[in-house]
PDB file of C-alpha atoms in Angstrom:
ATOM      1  CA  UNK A   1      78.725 181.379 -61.040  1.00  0.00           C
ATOM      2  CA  UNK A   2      76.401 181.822 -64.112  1.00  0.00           C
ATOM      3  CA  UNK A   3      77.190 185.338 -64.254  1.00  0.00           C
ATOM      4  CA  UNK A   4      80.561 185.732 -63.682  1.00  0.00           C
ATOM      5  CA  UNK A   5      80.486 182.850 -66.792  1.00  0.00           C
ATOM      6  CA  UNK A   6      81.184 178.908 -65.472  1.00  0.00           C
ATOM      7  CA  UNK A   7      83.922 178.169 -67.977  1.00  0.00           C
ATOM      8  CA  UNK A   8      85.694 181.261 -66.869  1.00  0.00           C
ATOM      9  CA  UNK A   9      85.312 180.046 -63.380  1.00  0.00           C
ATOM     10  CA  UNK A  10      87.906 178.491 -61.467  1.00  0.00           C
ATOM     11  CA  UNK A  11      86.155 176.488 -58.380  1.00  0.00           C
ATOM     12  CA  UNK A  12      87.829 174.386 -55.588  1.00  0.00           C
ATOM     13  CA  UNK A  13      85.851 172.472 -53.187  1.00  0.00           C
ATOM     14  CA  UNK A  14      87.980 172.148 -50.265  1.00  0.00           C
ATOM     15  CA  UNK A  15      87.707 170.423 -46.504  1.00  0.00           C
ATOM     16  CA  UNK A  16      89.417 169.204 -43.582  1.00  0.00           C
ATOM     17  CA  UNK A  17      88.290 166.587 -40.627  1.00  0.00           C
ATOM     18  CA  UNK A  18      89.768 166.634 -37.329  1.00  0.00           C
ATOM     19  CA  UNK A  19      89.010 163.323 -35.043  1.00  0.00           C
ATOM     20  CA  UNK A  20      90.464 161.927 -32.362  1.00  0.00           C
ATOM     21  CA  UNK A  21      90.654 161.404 -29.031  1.00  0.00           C
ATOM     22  CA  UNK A  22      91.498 164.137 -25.829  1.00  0.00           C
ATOM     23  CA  UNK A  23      91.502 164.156 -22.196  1.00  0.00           C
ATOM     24  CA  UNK A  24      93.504 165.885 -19.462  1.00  0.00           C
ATOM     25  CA  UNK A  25      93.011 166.734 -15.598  1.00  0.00           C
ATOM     26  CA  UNK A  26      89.270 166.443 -14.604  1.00  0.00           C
ATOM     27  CA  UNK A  27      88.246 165.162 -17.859  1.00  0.00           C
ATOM     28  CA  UNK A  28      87.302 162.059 -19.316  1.00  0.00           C
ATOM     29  CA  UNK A  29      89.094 160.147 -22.227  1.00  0.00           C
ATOM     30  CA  UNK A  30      87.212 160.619 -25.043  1.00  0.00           C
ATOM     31  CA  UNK A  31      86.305 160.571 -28.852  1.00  0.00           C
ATOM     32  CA  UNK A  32      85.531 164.265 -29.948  1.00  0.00           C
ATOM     33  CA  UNK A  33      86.440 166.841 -33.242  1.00  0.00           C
ATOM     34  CA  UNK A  34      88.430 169.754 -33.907  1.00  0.00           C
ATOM     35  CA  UNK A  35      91.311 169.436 -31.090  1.00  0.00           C
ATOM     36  CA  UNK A  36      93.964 171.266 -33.391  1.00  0.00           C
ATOM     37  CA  UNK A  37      92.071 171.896 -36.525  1.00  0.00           C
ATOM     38  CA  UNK A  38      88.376 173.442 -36.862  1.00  0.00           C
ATOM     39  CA  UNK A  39      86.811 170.887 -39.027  1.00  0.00           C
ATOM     40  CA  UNK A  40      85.089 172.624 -41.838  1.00  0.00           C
ATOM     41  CA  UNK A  41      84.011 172.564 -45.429  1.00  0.00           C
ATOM     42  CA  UNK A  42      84.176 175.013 -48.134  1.00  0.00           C
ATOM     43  CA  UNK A  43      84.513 176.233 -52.043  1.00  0.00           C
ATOM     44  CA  UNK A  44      86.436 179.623 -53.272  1.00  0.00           C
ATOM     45  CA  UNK A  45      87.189 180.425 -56.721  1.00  0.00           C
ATOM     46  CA  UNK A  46      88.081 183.471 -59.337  1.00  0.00           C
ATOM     47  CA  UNK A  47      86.832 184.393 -62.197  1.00  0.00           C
ATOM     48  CA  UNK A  48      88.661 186.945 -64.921  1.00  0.00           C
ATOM     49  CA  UNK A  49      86.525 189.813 -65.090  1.00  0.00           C
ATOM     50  CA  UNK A  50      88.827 191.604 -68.011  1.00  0.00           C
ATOM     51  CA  UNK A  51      90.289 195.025 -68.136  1.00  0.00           C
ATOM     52  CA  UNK A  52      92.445 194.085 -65.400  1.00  0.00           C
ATOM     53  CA  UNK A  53      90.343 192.728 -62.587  1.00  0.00           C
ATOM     54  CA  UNK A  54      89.367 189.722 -61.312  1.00  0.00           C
ATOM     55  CA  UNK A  55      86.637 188.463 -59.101  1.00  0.00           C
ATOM     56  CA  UNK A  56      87.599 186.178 -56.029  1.00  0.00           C
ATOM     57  CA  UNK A  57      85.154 184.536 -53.263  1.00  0.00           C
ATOM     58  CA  UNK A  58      85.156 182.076 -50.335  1.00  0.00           C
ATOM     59  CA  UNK A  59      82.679 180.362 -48.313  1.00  0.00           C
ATOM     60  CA  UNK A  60      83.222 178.310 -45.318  1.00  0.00           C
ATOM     61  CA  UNK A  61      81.309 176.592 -42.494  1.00  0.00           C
ATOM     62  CA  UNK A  62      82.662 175.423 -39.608  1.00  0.00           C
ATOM     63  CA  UNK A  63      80.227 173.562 -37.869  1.00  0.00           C
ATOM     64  CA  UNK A  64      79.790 170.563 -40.001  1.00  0.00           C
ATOM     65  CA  UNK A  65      79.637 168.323 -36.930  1.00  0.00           C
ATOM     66  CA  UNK A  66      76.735 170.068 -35.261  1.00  0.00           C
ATOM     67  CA  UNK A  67      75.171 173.374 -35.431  1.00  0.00           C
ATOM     68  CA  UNK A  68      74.276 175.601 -32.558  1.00  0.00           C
ATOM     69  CA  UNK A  69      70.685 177.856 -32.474  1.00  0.00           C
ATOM     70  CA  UNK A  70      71.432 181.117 -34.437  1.00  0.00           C
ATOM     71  CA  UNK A  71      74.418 180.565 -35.465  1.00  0.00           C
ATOM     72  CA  UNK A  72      74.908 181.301 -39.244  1.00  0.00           C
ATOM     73  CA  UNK A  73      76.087 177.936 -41.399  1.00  0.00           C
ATOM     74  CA  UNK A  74      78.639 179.917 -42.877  1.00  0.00           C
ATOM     75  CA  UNK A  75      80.459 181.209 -39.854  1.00  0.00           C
ATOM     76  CA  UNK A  76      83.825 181.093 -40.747  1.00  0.00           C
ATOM     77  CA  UNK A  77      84.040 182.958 -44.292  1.00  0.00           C
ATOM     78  CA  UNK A  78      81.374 184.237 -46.799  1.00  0.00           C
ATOM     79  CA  UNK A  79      83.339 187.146 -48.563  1.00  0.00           C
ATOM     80  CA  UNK A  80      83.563 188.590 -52.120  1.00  0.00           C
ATOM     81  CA  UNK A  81      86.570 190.467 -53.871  1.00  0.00           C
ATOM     82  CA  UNK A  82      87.956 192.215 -56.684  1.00  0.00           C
ATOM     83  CA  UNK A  83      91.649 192.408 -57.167  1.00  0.00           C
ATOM     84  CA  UNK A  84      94.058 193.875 -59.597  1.00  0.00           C
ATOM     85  CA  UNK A  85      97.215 195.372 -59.724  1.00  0.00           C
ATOM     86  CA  UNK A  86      95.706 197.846 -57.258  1.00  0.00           C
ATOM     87  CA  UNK A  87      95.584 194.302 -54.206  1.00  0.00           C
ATOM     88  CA  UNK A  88      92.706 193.643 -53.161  1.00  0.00           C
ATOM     89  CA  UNK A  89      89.288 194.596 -51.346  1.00  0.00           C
ATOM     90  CA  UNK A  90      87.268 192.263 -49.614  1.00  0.00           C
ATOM     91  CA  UNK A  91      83.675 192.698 -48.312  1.00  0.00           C
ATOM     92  CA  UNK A  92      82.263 189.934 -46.328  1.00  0.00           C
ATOM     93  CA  UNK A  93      82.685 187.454 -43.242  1.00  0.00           C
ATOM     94  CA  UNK A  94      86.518 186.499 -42.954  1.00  0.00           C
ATOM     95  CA  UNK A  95      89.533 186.230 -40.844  1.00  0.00           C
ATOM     96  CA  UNK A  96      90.612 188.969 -39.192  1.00  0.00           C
ATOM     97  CA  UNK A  97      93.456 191.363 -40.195  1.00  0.00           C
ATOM     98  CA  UNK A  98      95.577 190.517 -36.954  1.00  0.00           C
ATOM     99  CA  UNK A  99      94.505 186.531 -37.370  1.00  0.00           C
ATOM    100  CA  UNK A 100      95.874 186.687 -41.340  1.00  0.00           C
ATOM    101  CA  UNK A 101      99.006 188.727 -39.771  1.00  0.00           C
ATOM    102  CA  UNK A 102      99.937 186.767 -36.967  1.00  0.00           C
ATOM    103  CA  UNK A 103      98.721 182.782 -37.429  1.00  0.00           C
ATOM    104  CA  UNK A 104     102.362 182.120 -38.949  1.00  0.00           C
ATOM    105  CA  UNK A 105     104.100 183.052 -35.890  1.00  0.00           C
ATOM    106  CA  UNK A 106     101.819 179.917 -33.636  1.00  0.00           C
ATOM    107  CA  UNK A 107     104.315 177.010 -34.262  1.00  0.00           C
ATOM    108  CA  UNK A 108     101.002 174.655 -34.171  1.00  0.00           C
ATOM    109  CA  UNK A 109      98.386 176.896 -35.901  1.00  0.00           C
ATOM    110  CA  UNK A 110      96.666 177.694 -32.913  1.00  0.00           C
ATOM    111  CA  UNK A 111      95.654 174.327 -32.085  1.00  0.00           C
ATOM    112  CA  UNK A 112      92.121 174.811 -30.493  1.00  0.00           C
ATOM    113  CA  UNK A 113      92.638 172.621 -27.507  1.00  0.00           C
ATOM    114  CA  UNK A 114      95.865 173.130 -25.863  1.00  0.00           C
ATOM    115  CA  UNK A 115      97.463 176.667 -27.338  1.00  0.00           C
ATOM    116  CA  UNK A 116     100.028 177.893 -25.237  1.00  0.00           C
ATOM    117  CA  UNK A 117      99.286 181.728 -25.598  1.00  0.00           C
ATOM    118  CA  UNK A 118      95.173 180.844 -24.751  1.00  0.00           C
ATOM    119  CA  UNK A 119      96.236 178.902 -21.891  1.00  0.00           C
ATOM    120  CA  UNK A 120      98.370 181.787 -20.542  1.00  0.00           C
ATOM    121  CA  UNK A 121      95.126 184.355 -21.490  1.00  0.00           C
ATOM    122  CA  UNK A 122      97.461 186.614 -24.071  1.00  0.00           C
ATOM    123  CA  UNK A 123      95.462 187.161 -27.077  1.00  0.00           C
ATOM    124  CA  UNK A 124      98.249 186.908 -29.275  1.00  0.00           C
ATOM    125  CA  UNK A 125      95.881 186.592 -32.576  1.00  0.00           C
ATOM    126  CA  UNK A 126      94.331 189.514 -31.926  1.00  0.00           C
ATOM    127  CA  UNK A 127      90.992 190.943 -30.375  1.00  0.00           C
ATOM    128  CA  UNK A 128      88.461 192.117 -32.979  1.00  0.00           C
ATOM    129  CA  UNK A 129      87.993 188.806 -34.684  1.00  0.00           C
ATOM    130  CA  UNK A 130      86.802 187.423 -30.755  1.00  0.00           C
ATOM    131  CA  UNK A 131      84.000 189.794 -30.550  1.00  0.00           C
ATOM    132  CA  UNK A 132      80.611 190.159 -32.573  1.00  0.00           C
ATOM    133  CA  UNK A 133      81.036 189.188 -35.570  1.00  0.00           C
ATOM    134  CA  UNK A 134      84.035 189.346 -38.404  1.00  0.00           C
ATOM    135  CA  UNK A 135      85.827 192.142 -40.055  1.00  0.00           C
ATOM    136  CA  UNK A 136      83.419 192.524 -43.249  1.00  0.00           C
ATOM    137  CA  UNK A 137      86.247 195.249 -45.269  1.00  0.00           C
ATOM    138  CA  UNK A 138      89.859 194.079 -45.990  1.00  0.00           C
ATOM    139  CA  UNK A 139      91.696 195.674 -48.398  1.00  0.00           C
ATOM    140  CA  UNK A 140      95.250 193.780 -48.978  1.00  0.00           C
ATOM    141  CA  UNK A 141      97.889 195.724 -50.544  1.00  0.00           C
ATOM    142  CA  UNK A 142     100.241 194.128 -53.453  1.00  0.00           C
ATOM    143  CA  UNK A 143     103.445 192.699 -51.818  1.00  0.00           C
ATOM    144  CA  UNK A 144     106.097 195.357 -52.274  1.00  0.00           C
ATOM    145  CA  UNK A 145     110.143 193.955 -51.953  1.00  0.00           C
ATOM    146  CA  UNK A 146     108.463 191.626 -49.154  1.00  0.00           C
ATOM    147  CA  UNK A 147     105.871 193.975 -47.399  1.00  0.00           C
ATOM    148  CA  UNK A 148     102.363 193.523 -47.250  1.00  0.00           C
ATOM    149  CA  UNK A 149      99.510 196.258 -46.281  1.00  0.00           C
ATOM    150  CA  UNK A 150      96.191 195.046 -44.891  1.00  0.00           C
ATOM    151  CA  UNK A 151      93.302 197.335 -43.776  1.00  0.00           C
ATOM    152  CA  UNK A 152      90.338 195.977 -41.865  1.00  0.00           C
ATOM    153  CA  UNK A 153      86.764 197.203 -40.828  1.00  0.00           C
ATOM    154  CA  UNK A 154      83.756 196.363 -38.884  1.00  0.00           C
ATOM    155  CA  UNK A 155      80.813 198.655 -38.881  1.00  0.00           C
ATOM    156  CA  UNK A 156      78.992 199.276 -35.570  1.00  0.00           C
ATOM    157  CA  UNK A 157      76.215 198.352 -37.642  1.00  0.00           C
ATOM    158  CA  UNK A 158      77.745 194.552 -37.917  1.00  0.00           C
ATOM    159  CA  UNK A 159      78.141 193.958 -34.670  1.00  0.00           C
ATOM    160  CA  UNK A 160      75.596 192.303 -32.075  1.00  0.00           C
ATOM    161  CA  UNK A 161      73.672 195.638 -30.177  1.00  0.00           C
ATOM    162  CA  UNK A 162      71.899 193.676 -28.631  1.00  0.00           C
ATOM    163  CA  UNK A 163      74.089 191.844 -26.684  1.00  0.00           C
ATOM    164  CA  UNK A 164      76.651 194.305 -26.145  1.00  0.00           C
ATOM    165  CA  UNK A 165      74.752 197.830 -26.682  1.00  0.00           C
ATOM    166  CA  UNK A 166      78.052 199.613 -25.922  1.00  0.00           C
ATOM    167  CA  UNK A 167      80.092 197.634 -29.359  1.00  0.00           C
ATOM    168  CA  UNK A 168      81.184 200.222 -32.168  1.00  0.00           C
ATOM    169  CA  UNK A 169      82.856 200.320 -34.830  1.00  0.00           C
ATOM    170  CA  UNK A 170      86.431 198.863 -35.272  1.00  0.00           C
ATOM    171  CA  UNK A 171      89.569 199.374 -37.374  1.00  0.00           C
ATOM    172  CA  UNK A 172      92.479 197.254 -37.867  1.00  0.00           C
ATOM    173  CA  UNK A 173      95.808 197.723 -39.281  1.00  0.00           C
ATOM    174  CA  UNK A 174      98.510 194.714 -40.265  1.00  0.00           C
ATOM    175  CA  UNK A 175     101.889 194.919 -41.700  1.00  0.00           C
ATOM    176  CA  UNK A 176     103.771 191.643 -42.474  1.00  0.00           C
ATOM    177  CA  UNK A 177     107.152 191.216 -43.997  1.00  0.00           C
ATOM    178  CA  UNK A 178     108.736 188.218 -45.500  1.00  0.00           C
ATOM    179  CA  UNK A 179     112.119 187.403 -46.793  1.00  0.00           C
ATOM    180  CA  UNK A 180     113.910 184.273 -47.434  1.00  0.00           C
ATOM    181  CA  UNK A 181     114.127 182.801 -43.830  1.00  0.00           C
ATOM    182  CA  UNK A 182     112.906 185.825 -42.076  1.00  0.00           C
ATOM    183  CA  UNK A 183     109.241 186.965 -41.369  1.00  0.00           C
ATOM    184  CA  UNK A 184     107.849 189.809 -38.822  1.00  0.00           C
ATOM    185  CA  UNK A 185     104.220 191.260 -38.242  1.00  0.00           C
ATOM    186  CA  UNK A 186     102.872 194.627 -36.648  1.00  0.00           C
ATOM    187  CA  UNK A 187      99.291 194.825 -36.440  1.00  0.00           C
ATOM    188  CA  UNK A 188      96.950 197.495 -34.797  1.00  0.00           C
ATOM    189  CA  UNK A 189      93.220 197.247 -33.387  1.00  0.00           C
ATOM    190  CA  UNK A 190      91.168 199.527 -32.029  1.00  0.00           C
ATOM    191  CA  UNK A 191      88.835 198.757 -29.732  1.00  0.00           C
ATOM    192  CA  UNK A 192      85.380 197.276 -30.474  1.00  0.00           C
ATOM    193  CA  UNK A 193      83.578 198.226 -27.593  1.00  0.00           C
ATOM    194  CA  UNK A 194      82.907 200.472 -24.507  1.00  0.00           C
ATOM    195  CA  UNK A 195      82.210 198.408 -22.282  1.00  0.00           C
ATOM    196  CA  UNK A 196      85.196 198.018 -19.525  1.00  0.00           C
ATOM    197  CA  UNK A 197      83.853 194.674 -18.415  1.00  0.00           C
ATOM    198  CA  UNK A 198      84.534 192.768 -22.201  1.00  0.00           C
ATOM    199  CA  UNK A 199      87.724 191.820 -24.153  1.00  0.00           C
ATOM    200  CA  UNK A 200      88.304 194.796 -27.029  1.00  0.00           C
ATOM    201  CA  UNK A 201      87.215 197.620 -25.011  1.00  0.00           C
ATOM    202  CA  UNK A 202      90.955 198.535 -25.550  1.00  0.00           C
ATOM    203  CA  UNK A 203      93.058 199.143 -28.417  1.00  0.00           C
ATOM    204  CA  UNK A 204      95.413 195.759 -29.107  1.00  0.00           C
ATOM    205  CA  UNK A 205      98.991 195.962 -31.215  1.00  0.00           C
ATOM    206  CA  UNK A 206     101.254 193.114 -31.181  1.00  0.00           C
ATOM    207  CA  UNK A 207     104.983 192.631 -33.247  1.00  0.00           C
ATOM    208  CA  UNK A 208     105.980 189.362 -34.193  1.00  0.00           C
ATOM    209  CA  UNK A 209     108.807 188.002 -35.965  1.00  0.00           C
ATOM    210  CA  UNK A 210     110.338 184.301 -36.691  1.00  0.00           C
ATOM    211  CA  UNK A 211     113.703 182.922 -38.603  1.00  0.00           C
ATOM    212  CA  UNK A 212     114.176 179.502 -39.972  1.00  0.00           C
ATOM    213  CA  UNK A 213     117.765 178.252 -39.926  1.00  0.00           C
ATOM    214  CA  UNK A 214     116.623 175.166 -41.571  1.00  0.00           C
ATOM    215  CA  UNK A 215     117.442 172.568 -38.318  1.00  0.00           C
ATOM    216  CA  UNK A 216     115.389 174.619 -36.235  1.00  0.00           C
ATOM    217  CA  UNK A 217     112.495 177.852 -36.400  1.00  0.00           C
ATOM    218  CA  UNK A 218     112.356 180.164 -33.693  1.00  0.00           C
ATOM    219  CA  UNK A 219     109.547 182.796 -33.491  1.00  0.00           C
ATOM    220  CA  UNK A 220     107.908 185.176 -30.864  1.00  0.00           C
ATOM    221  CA  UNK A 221     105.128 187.307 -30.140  1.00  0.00           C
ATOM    222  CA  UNK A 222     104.244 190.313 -28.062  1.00  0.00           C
ATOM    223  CA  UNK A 223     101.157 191.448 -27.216  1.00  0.00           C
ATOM    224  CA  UNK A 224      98.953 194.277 -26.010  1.00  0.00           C
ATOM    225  CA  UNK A 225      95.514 193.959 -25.419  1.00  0.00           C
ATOM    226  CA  UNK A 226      94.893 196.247 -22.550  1.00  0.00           C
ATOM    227  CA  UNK A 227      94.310 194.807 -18.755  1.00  0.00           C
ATOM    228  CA  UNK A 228      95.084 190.960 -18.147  1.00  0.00           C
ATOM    229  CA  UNK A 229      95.546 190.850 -22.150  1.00  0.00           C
ATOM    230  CA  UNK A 230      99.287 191.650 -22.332  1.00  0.00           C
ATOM    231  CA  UNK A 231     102.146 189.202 -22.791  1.00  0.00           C
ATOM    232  CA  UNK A 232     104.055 186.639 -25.324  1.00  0.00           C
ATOM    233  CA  UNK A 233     104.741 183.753 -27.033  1.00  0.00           C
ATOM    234  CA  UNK A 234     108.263 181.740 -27.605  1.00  0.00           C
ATOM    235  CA  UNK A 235     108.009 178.668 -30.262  1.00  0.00           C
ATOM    236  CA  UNK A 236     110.340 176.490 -31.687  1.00  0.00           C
ATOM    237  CA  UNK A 237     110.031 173.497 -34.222  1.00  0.00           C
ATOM    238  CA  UNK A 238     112.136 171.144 -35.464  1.00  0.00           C
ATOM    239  CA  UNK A 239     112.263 168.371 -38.174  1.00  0.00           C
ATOM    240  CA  UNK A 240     112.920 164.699 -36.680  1.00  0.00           C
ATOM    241  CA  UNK A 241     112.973 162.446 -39.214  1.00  0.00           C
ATOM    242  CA  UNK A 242     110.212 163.507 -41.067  1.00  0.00           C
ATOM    243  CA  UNK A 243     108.004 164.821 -38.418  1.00  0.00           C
ATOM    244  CA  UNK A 244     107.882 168.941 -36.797  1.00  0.00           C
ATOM    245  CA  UNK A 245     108.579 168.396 -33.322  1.00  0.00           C
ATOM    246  CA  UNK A 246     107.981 171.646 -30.860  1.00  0.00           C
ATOM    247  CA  UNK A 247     107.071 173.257 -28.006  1.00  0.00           C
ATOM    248  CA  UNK A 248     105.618 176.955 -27.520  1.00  0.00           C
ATOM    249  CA  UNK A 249     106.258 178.788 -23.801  1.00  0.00           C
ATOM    250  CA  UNK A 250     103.325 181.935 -23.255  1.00  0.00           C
ATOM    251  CA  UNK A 251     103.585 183.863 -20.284  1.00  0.00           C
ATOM    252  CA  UNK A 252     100.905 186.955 -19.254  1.00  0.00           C
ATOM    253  CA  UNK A 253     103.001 189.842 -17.958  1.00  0.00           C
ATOM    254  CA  UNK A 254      99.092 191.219 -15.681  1.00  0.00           C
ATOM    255  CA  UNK A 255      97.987 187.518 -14.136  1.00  0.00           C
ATOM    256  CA  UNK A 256     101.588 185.781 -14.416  1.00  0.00           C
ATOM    257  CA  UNK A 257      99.905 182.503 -15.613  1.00  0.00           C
ATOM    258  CA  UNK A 258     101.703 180.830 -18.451  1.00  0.00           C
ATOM    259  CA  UNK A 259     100.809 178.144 -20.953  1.00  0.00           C
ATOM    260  CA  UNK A 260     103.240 175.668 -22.246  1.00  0.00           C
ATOM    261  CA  UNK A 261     102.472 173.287 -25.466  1.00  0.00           C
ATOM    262  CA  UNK A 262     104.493 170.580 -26.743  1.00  0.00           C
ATOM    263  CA  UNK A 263     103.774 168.548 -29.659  1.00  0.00           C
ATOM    264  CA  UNK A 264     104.681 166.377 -32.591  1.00  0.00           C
ATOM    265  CA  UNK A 265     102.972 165.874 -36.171  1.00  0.00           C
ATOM    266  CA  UNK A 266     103.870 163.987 -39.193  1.00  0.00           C
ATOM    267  CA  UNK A 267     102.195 163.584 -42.437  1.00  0.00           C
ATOM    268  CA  UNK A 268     101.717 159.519 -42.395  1.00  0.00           C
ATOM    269  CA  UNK A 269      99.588 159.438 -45.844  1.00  0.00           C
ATOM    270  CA  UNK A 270      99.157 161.790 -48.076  1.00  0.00           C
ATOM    271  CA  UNK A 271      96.825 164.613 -47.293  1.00  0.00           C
ATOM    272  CA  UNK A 272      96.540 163.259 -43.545  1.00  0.00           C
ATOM    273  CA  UNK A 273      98.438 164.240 -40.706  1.00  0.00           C
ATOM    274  CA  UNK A 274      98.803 162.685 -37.097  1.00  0.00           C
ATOM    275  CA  UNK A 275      99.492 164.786 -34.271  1.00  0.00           C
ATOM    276  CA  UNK A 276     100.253 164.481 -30.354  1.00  0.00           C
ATOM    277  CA  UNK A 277      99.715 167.754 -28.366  1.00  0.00           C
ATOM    278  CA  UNK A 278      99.975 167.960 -24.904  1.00  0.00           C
ATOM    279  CA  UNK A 279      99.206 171.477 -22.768  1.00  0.00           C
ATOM    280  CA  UNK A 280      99.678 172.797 -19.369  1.00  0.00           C
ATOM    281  CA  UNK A 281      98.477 175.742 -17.811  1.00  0.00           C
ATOM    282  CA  UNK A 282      99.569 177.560 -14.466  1.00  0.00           C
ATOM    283  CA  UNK A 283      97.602 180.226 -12.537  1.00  0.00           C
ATOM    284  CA  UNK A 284      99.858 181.979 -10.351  1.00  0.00           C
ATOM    285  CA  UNK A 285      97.281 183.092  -8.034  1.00  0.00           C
ATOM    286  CA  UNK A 286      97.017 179.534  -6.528  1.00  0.00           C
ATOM    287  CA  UNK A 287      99.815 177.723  -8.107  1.00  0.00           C
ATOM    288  CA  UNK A 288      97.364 175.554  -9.943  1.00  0.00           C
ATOM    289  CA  UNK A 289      98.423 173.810 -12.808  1.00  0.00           C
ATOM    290  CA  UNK A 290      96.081 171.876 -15.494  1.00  0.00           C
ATOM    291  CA  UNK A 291      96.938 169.587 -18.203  1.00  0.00           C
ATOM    292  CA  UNK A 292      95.264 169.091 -21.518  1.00  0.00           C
ATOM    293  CA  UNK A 293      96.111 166.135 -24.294  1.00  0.00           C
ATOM    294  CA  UNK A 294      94.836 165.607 -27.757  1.00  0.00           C
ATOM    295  CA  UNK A 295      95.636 162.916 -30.253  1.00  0.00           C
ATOM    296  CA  UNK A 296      94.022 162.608 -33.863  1.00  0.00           C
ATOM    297  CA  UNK A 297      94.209 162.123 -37.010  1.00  0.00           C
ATOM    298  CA  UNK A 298      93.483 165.338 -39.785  1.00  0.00           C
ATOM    299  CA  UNK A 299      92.437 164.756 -43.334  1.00  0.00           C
ATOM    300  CA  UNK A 300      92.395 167.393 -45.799  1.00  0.00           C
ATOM    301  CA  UNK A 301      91.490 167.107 -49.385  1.00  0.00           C
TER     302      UNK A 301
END
């Protein structure tokens, strides 16, 4: 911060908690973190750089309630930019280009315990940001009459070798659209390894789109992500007296398992939301069927 000046600098410090309780078939009632929302802590901030340019950043951790051996603190985004009228590029740790693309199109935000579209196994936020490590290049066009360009990039180099000595480098493509109530997505990635036995050793695409008629939003989501990896996503949400009510049907077109998710939040003080989610899943190879719950509280500030 000293050098980009401090009273230039524009910092936030920025956070959100995730507690509650979850349960489901062959599992306990209990107290645990995170069900819908990775709890996590973080600052960003810009600083005018003159002639045009400024100088964004963002760093995040994401496992504030307990760390894991080798894992990096700052595991969900530790990136660096300089924008002007040219967009943006971006080099560093962050979301992928599919995961900025596509999130708006999960009706819950891809709650992390009972998402329809994981349940079903159709990766419908994409592929590369699963694998070894984080797309460390973005550049983000300027939006254009609604249209957005995003270009992502993972060195080889980035990924883990070691663990997968077939991984290489990856490219990603996103275009998003948005207009008054109407919003759509196409995003491309190639594949991030050559090993036929992991997720990415294919190339992924997936189209989304979503209108709000104001009593109701309907959106869906195809996607491609090679063999066992290809299906969609139907959601719908609703506002009932001043909570989102929905529910969110995923089906793989390979396996034929499907997800379903239903659930209700409500912002009951301000800057913290309740929620009630509640997830099945059905494997059509045995008819099997498992059920999921969570029920918290999230703060944010």
């Amino acid at each position: 911060l000293s050098l980009l000046g401090a009273a230039q600098a524009d910092v936030t410090v920025y956070g959100l908690f995730d507690a509650g309780l979850s349960g489901g078939d062959g599992k306990d009632t209990a107290i645990s973190y995170s069900n819908n929302s990775t709890t996590r802590l973080g600052v960003k901030g810009s600083a005018d750089l003159g002639s045009g340019y400024k100088g964004n950043f963002q760093m995040e951790a994401g496992k504030v309630e307990g760390d894991k051996a080798g894992a990096p603190f700052l595991d969900r985004q530790a990136w660096v930019g300089l924008a002007s009228g040219f967009g943006e590029v971006r080099f560093g740790r962050q979301d992928s280009v599919a995961f900025k693309a596509l999130i708006g199109f999960d009706a819950n935000g891809a709650a992390n315990d009972t998402q329809a579209a994981f349940l079903a196994g159709v990766p419908t936020l994409g592929q590369n940001a699963l694998a070894n490590g984080k797309e460390l290049f973005n550049y983000l066009s300027p939006s254009m009459s609604g249209f957005q360009l995003t270009v992502g990039l993972t060195p080889k180099g980035n990924r883990d070798t070691t663990a997968d000595p077939m991984a290489k480098t990856s490219a990603s493509l996103g275009l998003t659209y948005a207009t008054g109530p109407w919003a759509a997505a196409a995003v491309f990635e190639s594949a991030n390894t050559d090993n036929t036995a992991l997720q990415g050793n294919n190339g992924y695409s997936a189209l989304a789109g979503s209108y709000d008629f104001g009593v109701a939003k309907l959106a869906a989501v195809v996607a491609n992500g090679g063999t066992n990896a290809k299906g969609y996503n139907l959601a719908v949400t609703a506002p009932v007296r001043g909570a989102t009510v929905g529910q969110q049907y995923a089906y793989n077109s390979d396996t034929k398992d499907s997800g379903t998710e239903f659930f209700v939040n409500k912002e009951v003080l301000k800057n913290t939301t309740a929620y009630f989610e509640y997830g099945t899943k059905k494997v059509d190879a045995t008819g099997a069927t498992n059920s999921l719950y969570s029920l918290g509280l999230i703060y944010a500030f």
